[in-house]
PDB file of C-alpha atoms in Angstrom:
ATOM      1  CA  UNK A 247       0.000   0.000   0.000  1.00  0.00           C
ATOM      2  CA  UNK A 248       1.127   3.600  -0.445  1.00  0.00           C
ATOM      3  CA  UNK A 249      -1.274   6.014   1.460  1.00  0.00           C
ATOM      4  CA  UNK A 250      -1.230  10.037   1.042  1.00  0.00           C
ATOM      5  CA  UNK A 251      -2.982  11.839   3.672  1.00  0.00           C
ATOM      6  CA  UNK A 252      -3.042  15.629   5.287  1.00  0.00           C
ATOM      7  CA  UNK A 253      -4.598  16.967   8.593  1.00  0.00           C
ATOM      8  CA  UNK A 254      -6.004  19.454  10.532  1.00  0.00           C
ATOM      9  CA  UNK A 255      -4.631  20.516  14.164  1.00  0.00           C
ATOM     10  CA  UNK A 256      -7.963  21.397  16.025  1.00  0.00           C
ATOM     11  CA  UNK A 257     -10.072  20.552  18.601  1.00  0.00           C
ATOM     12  CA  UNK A 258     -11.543  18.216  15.932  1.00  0.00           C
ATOM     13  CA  UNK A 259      -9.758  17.344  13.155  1.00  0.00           C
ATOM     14  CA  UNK A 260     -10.451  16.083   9.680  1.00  0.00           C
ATOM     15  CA  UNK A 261      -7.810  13.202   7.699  1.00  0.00           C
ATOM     16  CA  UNK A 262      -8.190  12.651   4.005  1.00  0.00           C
ATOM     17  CA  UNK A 263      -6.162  11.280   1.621  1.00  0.00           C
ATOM     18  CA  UNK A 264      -5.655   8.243  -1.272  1.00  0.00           C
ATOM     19  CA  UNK A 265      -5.167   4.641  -0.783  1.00  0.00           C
ATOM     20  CA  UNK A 266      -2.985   3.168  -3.909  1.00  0.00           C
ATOM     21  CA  UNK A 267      -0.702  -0.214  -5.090  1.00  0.00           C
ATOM     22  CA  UNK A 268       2.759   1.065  -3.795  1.00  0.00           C
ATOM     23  CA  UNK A 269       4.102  -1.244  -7.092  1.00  0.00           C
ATOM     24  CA  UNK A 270       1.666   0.347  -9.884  1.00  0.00           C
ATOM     25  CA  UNK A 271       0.363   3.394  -8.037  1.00  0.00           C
ATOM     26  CA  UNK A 272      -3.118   2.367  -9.568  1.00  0.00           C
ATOM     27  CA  UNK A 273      -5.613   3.575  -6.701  1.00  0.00           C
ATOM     28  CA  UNK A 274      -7.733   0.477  -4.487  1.00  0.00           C
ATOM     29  CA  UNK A 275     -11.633   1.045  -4.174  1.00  0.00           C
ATOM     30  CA  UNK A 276     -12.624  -0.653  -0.998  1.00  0.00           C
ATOM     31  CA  UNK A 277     -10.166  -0.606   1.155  1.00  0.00           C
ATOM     32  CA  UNK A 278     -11.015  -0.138   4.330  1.00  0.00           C
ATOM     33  CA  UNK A 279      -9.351   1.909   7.442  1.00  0.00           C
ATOM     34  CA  UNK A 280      -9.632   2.285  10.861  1.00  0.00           C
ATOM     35  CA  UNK A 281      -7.974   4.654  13.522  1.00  0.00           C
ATOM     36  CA  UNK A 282      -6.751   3.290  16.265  1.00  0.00           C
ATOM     37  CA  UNK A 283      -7.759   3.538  19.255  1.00  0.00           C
ATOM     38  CA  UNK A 284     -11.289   4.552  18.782  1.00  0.00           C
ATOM     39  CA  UNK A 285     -14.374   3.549  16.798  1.00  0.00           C
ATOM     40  CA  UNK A 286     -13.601   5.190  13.126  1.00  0.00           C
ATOM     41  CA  UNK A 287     -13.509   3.450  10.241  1.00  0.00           C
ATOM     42  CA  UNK A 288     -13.662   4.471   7.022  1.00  0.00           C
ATOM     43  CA  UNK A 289     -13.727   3.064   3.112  1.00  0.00           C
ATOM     44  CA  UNK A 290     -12.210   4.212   0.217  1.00  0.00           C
ATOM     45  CA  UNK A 291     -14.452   4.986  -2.949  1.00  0.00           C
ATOM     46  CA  UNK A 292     -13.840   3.836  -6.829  1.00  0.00           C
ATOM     47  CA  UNK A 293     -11.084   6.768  -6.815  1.00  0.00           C
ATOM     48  CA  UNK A 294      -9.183   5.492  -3.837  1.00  0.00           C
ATOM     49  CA  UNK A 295     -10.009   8.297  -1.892  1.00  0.00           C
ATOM     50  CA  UNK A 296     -10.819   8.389   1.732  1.00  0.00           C
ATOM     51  CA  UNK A 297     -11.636  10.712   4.583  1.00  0.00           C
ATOM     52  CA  UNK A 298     -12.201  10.749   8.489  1.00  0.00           C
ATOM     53  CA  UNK A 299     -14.145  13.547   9.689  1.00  0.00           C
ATOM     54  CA  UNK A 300     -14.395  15.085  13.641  1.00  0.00           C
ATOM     55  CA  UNK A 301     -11.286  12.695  14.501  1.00  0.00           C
ATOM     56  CA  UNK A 302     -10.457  13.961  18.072  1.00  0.00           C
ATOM     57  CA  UNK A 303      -6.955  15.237  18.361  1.00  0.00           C
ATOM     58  CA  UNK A 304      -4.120  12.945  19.542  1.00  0.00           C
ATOM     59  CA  UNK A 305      -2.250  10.246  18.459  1.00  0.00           C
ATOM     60  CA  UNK A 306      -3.438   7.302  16.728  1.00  0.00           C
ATOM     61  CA  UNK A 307      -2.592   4.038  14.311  1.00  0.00           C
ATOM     62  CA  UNK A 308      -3.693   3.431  11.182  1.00  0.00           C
ATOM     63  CA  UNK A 309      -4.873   0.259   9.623  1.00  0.00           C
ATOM     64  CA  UNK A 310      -5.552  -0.570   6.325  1.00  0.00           C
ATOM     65  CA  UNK A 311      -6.966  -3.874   5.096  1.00  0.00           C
ATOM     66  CA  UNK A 312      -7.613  -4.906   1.698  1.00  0.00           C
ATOM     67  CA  UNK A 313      -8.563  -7.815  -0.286  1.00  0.00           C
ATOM     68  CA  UNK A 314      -5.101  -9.480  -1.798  1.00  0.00           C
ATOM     69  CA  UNK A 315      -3.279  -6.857   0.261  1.00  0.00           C
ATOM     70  CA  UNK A 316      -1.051  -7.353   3.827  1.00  0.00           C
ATOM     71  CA  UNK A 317      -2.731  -5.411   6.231  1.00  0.00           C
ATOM     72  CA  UNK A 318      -0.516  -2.782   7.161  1.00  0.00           C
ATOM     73  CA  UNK A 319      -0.527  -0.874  10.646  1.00  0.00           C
TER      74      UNK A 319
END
């Protein structure tokens, strides 16, 4: 996986960004992520793309799992 992502330093912040094949760069509908610790998840659309929206601020790990993919932390 290759992710791209940018955030927001708030009270409440919002995470975007573009799940893709780190090999061919093509971008991978479905994927889904999850911060860590916490309860949000999120998928990516048919362009890759993702977002996270009203993330409390702080420190967190993120997961992404996809089909034929290792799930990276």
């Amino acid at each position: 996986f290759m992710l791209f992502a940018t955030s927001v330093f708030a009270q409440k912040a919002n995470i975007n960004g573009v799940v893709a094949d780190a090999n061919s760069h093509a971008t991978l509908a479905g994927a889904e992520l999850m911060l860590n610790p916490g309860a949000y998840t999120a998928f990516t659309n048919s362009k890759g793309e993702y977002k996270f929206t009203k993330i409390k601020t702080g420190e967190y790990q993120l997961i992404v799992i996809h089909t034929g993919y290792k799930t990276i932390y």
